[in-house]
mmCIF file of C-alpha atoms in Angstrom:
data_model
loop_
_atom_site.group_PDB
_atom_site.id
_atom_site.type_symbol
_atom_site.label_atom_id
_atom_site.label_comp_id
_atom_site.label_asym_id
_atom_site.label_seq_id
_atom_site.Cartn_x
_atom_site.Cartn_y
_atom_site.Cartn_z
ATOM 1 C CA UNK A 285 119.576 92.633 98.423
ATOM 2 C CA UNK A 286 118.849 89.417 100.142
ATOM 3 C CA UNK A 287 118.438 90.114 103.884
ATOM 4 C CA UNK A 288 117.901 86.505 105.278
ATOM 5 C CA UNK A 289 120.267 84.276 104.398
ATOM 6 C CA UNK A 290 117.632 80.750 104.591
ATOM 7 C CA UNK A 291 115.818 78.733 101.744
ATOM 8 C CA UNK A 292 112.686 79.766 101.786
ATOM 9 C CA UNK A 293 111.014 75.875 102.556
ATOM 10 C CA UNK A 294 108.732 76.125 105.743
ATOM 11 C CA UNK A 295 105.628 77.892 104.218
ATOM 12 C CA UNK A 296 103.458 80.434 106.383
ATOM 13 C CA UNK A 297 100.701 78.103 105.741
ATOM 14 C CA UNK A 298 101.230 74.994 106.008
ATOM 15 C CA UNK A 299 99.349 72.107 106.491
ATOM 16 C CA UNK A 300 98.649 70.431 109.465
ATOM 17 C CA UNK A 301 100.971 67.400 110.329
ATOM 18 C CA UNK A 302 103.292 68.249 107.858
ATOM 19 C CA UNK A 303 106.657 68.771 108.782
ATOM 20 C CA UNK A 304 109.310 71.613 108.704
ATOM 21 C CA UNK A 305 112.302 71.421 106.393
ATOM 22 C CA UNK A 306 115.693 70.250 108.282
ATOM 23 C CA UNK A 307 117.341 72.928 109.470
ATOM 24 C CA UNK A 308 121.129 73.098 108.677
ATOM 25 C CA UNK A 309 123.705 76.331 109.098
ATOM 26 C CA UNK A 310 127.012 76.688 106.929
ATOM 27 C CA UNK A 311 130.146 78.720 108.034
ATOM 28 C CA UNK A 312 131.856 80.064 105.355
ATOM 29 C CA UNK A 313 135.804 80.622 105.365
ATOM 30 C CA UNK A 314 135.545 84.725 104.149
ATOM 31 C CA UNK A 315 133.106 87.085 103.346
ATOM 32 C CA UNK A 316 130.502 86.534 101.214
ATOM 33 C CA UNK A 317 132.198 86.571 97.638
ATOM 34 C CA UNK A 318 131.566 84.212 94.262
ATOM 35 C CA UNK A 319 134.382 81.798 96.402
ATOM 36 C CA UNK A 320 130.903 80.489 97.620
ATOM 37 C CA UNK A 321 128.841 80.686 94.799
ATOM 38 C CA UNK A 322 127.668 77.126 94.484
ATOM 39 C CA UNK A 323 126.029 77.738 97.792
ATOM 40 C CA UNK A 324 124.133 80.472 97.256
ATOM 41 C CA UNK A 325 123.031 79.493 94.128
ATOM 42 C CA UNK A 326 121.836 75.901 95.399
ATOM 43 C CA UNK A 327 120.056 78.930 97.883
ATOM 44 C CA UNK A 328 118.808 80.745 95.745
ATOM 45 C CA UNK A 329 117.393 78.577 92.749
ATOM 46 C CA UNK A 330 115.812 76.042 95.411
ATOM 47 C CA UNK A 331 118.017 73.098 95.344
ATOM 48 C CA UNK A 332 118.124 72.771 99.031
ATOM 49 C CA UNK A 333 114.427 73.676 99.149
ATOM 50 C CA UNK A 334 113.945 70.383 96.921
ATOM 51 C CA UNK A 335 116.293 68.927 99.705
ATOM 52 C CA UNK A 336 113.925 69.182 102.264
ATOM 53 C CA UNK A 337 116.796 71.853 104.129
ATOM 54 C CA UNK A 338 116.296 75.422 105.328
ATOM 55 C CA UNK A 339 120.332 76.185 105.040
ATOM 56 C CA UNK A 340 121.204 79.081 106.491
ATOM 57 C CA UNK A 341 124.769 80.648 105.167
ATOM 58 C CA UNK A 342 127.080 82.640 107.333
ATOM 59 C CA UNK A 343 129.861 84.623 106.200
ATOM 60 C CA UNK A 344 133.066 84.909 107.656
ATOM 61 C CA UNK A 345 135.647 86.982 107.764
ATOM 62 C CA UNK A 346 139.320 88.099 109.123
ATOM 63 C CA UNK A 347 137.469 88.096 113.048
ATOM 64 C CA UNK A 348 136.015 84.398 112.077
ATOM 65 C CA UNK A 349 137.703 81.076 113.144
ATOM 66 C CA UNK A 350 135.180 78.579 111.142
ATOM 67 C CA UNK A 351 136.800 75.787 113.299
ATOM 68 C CA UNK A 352 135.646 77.640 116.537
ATOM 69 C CA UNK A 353 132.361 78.312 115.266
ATOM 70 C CA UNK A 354 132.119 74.303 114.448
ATOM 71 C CA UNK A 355 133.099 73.829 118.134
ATOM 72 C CA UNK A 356 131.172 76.489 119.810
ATOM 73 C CA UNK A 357 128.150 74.902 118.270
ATOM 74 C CA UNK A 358 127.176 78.097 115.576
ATOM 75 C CA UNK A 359 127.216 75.694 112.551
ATOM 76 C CA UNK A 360 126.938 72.276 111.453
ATOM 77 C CA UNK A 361 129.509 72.834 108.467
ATOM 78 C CA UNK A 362 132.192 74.713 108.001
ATOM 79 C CA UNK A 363 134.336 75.190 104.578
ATOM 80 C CA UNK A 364 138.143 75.532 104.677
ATOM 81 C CA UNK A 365 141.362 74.850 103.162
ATOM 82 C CA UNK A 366 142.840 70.858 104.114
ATOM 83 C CA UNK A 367 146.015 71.873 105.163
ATOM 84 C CA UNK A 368 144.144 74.478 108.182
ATOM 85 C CA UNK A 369 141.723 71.852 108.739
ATOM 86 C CA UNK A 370 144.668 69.375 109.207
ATOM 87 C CA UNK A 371 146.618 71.397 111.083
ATOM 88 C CA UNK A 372 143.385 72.123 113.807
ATOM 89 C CA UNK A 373 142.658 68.179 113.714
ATOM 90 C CA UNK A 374 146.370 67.730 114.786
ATOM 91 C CA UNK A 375 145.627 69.892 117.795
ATOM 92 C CA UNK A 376 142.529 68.348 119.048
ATOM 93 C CA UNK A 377 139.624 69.325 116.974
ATOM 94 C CA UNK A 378 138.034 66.648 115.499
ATOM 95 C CA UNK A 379 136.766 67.271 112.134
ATOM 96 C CA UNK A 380 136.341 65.175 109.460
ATOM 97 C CA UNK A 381 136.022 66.009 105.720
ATOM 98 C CA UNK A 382 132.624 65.179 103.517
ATOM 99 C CA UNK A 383 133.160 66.766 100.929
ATOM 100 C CA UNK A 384 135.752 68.602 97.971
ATOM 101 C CA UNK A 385 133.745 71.151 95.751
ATOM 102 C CA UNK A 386 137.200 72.711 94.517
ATOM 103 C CA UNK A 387 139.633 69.936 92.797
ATOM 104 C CA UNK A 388 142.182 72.532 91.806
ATOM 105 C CA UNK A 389 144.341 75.419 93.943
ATOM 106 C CA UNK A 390 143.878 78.963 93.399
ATOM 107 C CA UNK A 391 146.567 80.258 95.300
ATOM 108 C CA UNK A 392 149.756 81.855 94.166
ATOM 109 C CA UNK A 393 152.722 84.170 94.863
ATOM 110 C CA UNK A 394 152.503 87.673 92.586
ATOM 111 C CA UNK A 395 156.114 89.262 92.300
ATOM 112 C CA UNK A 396 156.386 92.301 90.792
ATOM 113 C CA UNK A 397 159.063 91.631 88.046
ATOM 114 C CA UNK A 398 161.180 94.888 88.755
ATOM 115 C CA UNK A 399 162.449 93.134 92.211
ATOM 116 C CA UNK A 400 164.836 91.232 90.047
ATOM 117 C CA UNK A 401 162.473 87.719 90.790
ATOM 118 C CA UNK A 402 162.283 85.513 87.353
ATOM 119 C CA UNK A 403 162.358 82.245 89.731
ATOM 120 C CA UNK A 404 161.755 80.085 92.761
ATOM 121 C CA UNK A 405 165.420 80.664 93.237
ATOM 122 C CA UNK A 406 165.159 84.062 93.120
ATOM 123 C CA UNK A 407 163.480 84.694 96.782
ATOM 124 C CA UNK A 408 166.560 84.285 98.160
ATOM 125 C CA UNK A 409 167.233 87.627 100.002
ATOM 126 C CA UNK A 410 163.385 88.692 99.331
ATOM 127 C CA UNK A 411 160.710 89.726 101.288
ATOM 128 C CA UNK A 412 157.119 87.932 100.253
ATOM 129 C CA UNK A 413 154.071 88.465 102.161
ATOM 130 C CA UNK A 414 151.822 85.621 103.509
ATOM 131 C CA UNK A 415 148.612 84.965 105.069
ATOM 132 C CA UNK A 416 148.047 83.390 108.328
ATOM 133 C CA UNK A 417 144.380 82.089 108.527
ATOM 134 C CA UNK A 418 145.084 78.720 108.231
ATOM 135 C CA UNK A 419 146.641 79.372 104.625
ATOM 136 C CA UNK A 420 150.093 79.963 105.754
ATOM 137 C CA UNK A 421 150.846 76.184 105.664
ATOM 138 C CA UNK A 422 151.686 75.394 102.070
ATOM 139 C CA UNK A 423 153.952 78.485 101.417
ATOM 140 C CA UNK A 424 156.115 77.236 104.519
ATOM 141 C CA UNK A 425 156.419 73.741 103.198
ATOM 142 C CA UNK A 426 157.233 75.347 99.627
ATOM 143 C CA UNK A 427 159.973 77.770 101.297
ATOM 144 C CA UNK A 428 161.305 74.147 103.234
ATOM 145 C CA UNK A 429 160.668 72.777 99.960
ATOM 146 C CA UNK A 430 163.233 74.400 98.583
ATOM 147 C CA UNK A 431 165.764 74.891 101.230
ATOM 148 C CA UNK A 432 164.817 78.778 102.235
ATOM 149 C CA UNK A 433 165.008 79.412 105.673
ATOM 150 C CA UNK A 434 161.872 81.784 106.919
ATOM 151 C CA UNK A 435 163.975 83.636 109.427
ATOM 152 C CA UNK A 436 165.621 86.209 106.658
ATOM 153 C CA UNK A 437 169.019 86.781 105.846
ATOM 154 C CA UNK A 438 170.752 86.304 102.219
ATOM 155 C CA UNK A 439 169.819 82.800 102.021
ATOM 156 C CA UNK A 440 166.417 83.066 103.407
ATOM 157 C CA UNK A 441 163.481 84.497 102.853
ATOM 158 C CA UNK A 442 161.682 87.606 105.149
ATOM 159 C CA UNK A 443 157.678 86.923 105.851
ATOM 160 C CA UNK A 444 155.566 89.714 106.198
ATOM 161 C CA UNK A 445 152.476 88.868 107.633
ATOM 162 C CA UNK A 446 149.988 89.849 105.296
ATOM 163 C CA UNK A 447 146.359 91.493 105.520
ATOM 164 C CA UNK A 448 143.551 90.450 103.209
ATOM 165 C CA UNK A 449 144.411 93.173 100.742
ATOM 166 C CA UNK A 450 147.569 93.665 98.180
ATOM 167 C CA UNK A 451 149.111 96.897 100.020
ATOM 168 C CA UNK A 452 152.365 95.201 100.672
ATOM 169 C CA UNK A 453 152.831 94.984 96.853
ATOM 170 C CA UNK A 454 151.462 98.422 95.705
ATOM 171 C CA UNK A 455 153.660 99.883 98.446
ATOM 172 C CA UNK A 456 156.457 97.752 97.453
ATOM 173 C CA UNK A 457 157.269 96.549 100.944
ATOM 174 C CA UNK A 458 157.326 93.038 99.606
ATOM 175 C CA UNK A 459 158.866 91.670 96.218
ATOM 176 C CA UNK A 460 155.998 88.904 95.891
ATOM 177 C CA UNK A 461 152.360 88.598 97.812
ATOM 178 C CA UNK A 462 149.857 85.827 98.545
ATOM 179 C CA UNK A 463 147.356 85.993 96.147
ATOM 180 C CA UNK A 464 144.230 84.009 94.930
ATOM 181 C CA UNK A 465 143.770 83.253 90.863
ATOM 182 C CA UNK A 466 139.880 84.441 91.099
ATOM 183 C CA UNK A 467 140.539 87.482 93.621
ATOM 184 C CA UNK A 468 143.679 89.338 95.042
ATOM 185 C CA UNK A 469 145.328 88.938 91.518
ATOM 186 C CA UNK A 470 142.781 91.045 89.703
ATOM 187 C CA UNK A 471 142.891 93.657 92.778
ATOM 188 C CA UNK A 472 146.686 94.589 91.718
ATOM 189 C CA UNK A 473 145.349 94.731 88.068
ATOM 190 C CA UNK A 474 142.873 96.715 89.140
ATOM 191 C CA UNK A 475 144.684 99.148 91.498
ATOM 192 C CA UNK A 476 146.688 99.562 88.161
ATOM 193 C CA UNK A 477 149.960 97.509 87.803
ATOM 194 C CA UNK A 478 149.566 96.071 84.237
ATOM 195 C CA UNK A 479 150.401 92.041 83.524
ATOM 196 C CA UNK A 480 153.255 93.182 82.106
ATOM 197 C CA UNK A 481 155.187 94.533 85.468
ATOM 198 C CA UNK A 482 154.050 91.564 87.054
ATOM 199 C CA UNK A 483 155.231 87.812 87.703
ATOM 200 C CA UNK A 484 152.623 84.910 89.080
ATOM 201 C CA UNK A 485 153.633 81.357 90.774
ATOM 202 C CA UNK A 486 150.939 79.111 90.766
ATOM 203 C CA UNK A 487 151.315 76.333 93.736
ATOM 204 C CA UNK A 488 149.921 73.940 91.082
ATOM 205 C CA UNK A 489 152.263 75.055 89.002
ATOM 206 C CA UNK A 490 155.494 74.900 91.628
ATOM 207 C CA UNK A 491 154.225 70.689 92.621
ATOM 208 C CA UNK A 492 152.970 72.170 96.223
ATOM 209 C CA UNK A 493 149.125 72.649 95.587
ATOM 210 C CA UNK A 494 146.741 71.681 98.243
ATOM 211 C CA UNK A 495 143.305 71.202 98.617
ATOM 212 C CA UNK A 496 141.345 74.601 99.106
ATOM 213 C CA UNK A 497 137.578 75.577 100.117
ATOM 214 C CA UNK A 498 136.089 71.482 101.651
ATOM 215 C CA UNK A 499 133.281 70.898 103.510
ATOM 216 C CA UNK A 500 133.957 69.984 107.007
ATOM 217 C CA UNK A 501 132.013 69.120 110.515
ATOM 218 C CA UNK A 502 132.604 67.119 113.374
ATOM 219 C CA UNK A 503 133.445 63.527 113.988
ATOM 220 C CA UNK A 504 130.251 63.227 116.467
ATOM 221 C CA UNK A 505 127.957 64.861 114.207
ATOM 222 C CA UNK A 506 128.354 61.347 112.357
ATOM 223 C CA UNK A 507 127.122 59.373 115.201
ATOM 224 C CA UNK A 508 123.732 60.411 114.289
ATOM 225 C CA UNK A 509 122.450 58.333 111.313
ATOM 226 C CA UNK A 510 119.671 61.005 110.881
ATOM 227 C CA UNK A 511 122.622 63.855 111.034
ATOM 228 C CA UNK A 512 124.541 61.922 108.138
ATOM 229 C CA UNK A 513 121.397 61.903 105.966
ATOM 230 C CA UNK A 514 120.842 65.385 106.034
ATOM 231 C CA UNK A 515 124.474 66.282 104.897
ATOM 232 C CA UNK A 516 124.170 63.760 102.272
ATOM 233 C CA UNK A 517 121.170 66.126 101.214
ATOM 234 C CA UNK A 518 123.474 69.027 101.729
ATOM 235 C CA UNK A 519 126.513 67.777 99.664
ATOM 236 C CA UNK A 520 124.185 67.110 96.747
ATOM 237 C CA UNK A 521 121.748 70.040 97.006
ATOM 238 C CA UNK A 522 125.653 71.768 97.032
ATOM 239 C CA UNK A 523 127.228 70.301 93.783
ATOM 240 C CA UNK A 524 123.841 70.496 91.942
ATOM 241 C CA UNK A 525 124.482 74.567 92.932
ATOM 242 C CA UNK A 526 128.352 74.447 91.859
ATOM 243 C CA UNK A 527 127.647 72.735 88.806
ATOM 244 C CA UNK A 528 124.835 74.876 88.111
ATOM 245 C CA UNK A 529 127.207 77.967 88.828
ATOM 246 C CA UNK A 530 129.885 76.961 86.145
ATOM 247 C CA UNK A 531 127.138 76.544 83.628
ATOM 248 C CA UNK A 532 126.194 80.223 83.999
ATOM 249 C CA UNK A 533 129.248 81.979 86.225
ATOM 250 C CA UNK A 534 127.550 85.307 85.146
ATOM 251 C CA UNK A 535 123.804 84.542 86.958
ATOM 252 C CA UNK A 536 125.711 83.062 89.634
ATOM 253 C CA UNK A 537 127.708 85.749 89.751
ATOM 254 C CA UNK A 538 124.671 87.885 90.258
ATOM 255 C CA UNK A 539 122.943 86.346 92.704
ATOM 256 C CA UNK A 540 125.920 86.402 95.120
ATOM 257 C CA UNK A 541 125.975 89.590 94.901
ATOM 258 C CA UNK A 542 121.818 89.787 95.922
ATOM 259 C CA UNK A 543 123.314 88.346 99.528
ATOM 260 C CA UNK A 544 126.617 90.731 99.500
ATOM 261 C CA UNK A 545 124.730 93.002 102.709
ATOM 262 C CA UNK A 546 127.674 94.999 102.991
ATOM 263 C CA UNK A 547 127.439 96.082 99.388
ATOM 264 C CA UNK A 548 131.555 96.053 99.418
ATOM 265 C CA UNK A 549 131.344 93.697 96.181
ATOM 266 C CA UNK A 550 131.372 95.093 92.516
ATOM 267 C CA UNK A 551 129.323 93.453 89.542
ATOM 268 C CA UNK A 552 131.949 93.455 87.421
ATOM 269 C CA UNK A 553 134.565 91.877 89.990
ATOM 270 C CA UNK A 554 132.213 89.378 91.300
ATOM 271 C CA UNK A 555 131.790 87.661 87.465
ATOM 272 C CA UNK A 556 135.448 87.351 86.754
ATOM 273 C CA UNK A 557 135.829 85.842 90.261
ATOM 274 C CA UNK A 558 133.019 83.347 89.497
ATOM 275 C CA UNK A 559 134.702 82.342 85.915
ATOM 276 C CA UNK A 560 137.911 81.756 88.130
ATOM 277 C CA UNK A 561 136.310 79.822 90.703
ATOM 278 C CA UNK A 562 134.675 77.950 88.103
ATOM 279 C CA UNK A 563 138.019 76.519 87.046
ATOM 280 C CA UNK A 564 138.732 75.143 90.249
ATOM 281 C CA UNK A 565 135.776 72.875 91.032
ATOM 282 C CA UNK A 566 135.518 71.627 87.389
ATOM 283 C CA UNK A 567 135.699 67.869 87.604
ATOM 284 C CA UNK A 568 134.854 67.604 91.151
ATOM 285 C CA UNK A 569 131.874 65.420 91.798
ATOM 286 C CA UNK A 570 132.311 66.394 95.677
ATOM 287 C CA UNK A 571 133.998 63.359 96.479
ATOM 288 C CA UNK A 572 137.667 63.790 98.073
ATOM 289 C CA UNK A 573 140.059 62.333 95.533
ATOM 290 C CA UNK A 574 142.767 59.976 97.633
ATOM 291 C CA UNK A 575 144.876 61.061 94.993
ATOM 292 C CA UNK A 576 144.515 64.498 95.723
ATOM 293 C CA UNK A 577 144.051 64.072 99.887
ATOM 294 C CA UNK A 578 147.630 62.101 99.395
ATOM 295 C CA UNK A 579 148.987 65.146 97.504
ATOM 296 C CA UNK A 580 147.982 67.426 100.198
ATOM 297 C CA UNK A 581 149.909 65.422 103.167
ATOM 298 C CA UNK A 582 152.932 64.572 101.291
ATOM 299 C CA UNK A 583 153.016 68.142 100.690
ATOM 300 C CA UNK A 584 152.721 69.205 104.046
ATOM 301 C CA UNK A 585 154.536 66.303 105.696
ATOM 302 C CA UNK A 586 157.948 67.353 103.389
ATOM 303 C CA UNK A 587 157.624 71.204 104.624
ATOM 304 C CA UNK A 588 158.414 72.338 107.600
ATOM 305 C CA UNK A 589 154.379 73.451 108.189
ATOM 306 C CA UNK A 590 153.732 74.536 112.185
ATOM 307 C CA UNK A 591 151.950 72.773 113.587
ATOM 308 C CA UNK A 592 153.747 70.200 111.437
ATOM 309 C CA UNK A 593 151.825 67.587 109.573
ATOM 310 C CA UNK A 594 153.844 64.405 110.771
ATOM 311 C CA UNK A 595 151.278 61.449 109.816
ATOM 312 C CA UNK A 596 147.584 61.091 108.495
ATOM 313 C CA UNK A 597 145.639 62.478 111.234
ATOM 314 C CA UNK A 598 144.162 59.585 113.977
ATOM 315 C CA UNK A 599 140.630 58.223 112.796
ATOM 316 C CA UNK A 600 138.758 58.923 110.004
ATOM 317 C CA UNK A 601 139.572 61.943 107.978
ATOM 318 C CA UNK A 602 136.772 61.686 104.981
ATOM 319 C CA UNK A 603 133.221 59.863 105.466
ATOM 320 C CA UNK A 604 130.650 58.211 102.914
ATOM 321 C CA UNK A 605 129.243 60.812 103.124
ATOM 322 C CA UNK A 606 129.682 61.981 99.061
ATOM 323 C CA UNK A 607 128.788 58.301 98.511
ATOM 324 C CA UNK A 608 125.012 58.260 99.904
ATOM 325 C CA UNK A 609 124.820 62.186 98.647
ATOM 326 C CA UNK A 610 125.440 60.622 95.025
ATOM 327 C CA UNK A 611 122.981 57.893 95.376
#
C-alpha cells in the first residue's frame, strides 16, 4: 500500500544547484477509486516525474467540497462534474476549466422493473433517489425536461436525497436510484438483484448527458505565466496516464488500489470499474469539446437546475491550457 501520495522526483541526493521538481496538489471529487485512475497511474509509472512535478493526490469524499478546498488554498486543481462547477462559478467562485479527461457520461437512473417503470413516462407518481454533491443538476433539468414537477404528487416525481450507496433500492424505498455505469450499478448486481429485475437510463441515452470528472482551478492561478506552464505539464503528464490506463485497465486497476489506504476497495471491483471508466475518456485528447461544453449548458439552461444555469458563465470558462499541454 502506497502511503505517500507524491511522485517520487526530488532525490535524497541531489546535486548541488539543481533544482526541485514543481510542486503541484490535485483534489479529487470522491474517494480514491479507478474514477481517478489516469492520475495515479501518470503517479505511479513516472509520467509526472518526467514532468518535472511532485503531484500530490488527495482524495475526497462525502465531507469534501473540492471547490472549497480550491478556495481555501489546499490544492491547485480540483476535478468535478461541469454542471457543479457551473453552478459554483454562477455563485462567485471563479474557476475555469483546463481540461476534459472523460468525453462521455456515466451516470444513470437504475429502476427496478417490478415498480411498474418501462419509461421516462413512467416516473410519474414514483419516488427516485438523487445525489446532491453537485450531481443533482442534470436529473432536475431531465425531470423539467420532461414536464415532472419535483415536489411529488401523481404528476410529479418524489426525490429522496440519496447517500453514496444503493440502500434506497435494495430496501425498495425508491422505484429508480442515481447510479454510475463503472460503480453503483455493479453494487446492486453485487448485493444480488440480477440484470434481469432491473431497468437502466443512461443520461446519454435520454439527450441530457453532461460533462463529468474535468480538471478545474482558479481564474488567478492563470495570471501567472509560470503557473500556466506547470498545468500544461500536468494536463499532459495526465492524459499520457489516462491513455496509458485504457491500454491496460487491469494494471491500472491495480495500482489504484496500491494508494486505496483505507483498504475499502476490492480487486475484483476496482478492474471492472477501470474497464467502465475506460469507456468514458476514450477519444478525449483533454481538450474541452465546444460541442460538448454547448451540450452541457443547453442542457442545464432548458431544466429547471438550482442555482439555475441562465447564460454562459461571465469570463473565460476554458483556457489554452490543453493547447500548450499538447505542444
Amino acid at each position: 500500500m502506497k502511503k505517500l501520495l507524491t511522485s517520487a522526483i526530488a532525490l535524497t541526493a541531489m546535486t548541488a544547484g539543481a533544482q526541485a521538481a514543481d510542486e503541484l496538489t490535485l483534489q479529487l471529487k470522491w474517494v480514491t477509486q479507478a474514477q481517478f485512475g489516469g492520475y495515479y497511474v501518470a503517479l505511479e509509472k513516472g509520467f509526472y516525474e518526467a514532468a518535472d512535478l511532485d503531484v500530490t493526490i488527495k482524495p475526497g469524499g462525502p465531507d469534501v467540497a473540492p471547490v472549497q478546498v480550491l478556495l481555501g488554498g489546499g490544492a491547485d486543481v480540483m476535478v468535478d462534474w461541469m454542471p457543479s462547477a457551473l453552478a459554483a462559478r454562477e455563485n462567485g467562485a471563479p474557476v475555469v476549466n483546463i481540461a476534459q479527461p472523460f468525453k462521455s457520461s456515466g451516470m444513470m437512473l437504475t429502476c427496478l422493473k417490478e415498480s411498474g417503470i418501462t419509461g421516462p413516462e413512467d416516473f410519474a407518481g414514483k419516488t427516485l433517489g438523487v445525489w446532491f454533491y453537485g450531481n443533482e443538476y442534470p436529473f432536475l433539468s431531465w425531470m423539467s425536461q420532461l414536464g415532472l414537477s419535483t415536489e411529488g404528487g401523481d404528476d410529479g416525481v418524489e426525490v429522496l436525497k440519496q447517500g453514496f450507496n444503493v440502500d434506497p433500492l435494495l430496501q425498495k424505498q425508491a422505484a429508480c436510484i442515481s447510479t454510475m455505469t463503472y460503480n453503483e450499478y455493479w453494487q446492486v448486481i453485487d448485493a444480488g438483484i440480477s440484470a434481469d429485475d432491473l431497468i437502466t437510463f443512461k443520461y446519454e441515452d435520454q439527450g441530457v448527458a453532461t460533462l463529468e470528472d474535468g480538471l478545474y482551478v482558479l481564474e488567478s492561478t492563470l495570471e501567472d505565466a509560470a503557473m500556466k506552464d506547470k498545468l500544461a505539464r500536468f494536463v499532459s503528464a495526465s492524459m499520457e496516464g489516462w491513455k496509458w490506463a485504457e491500454q491496460n485497465p487491469e494494471e491500472a486497476a491495480m495500482i489504484v488500489l496500491e494508494y486505496d489506504e483505507t483498504g475499502a476497495q476490492t480487486e475484483g471491483h476496482q478492474i471492472r470499474m477501470m474497464g467502465e471508466v475506460a469507456k468514458l475518456t476514450a477519444g478525449s485528447n483533454g481538450a474541452l469539446d465546444p460541442a460538448d461544453y454547448a451540450r452541457t449548458v443547453a442542457s442545464l439552461m432548458s431544466g429547471g437546475s438550482d442555482p439555475v444555469i441562465t447564460a454562459e458563465p461571465t469570463g473565460a470558462f476554458t483556457t489554452d491550457i490543453t493547447d500548450m499541454a499538447m505542444k
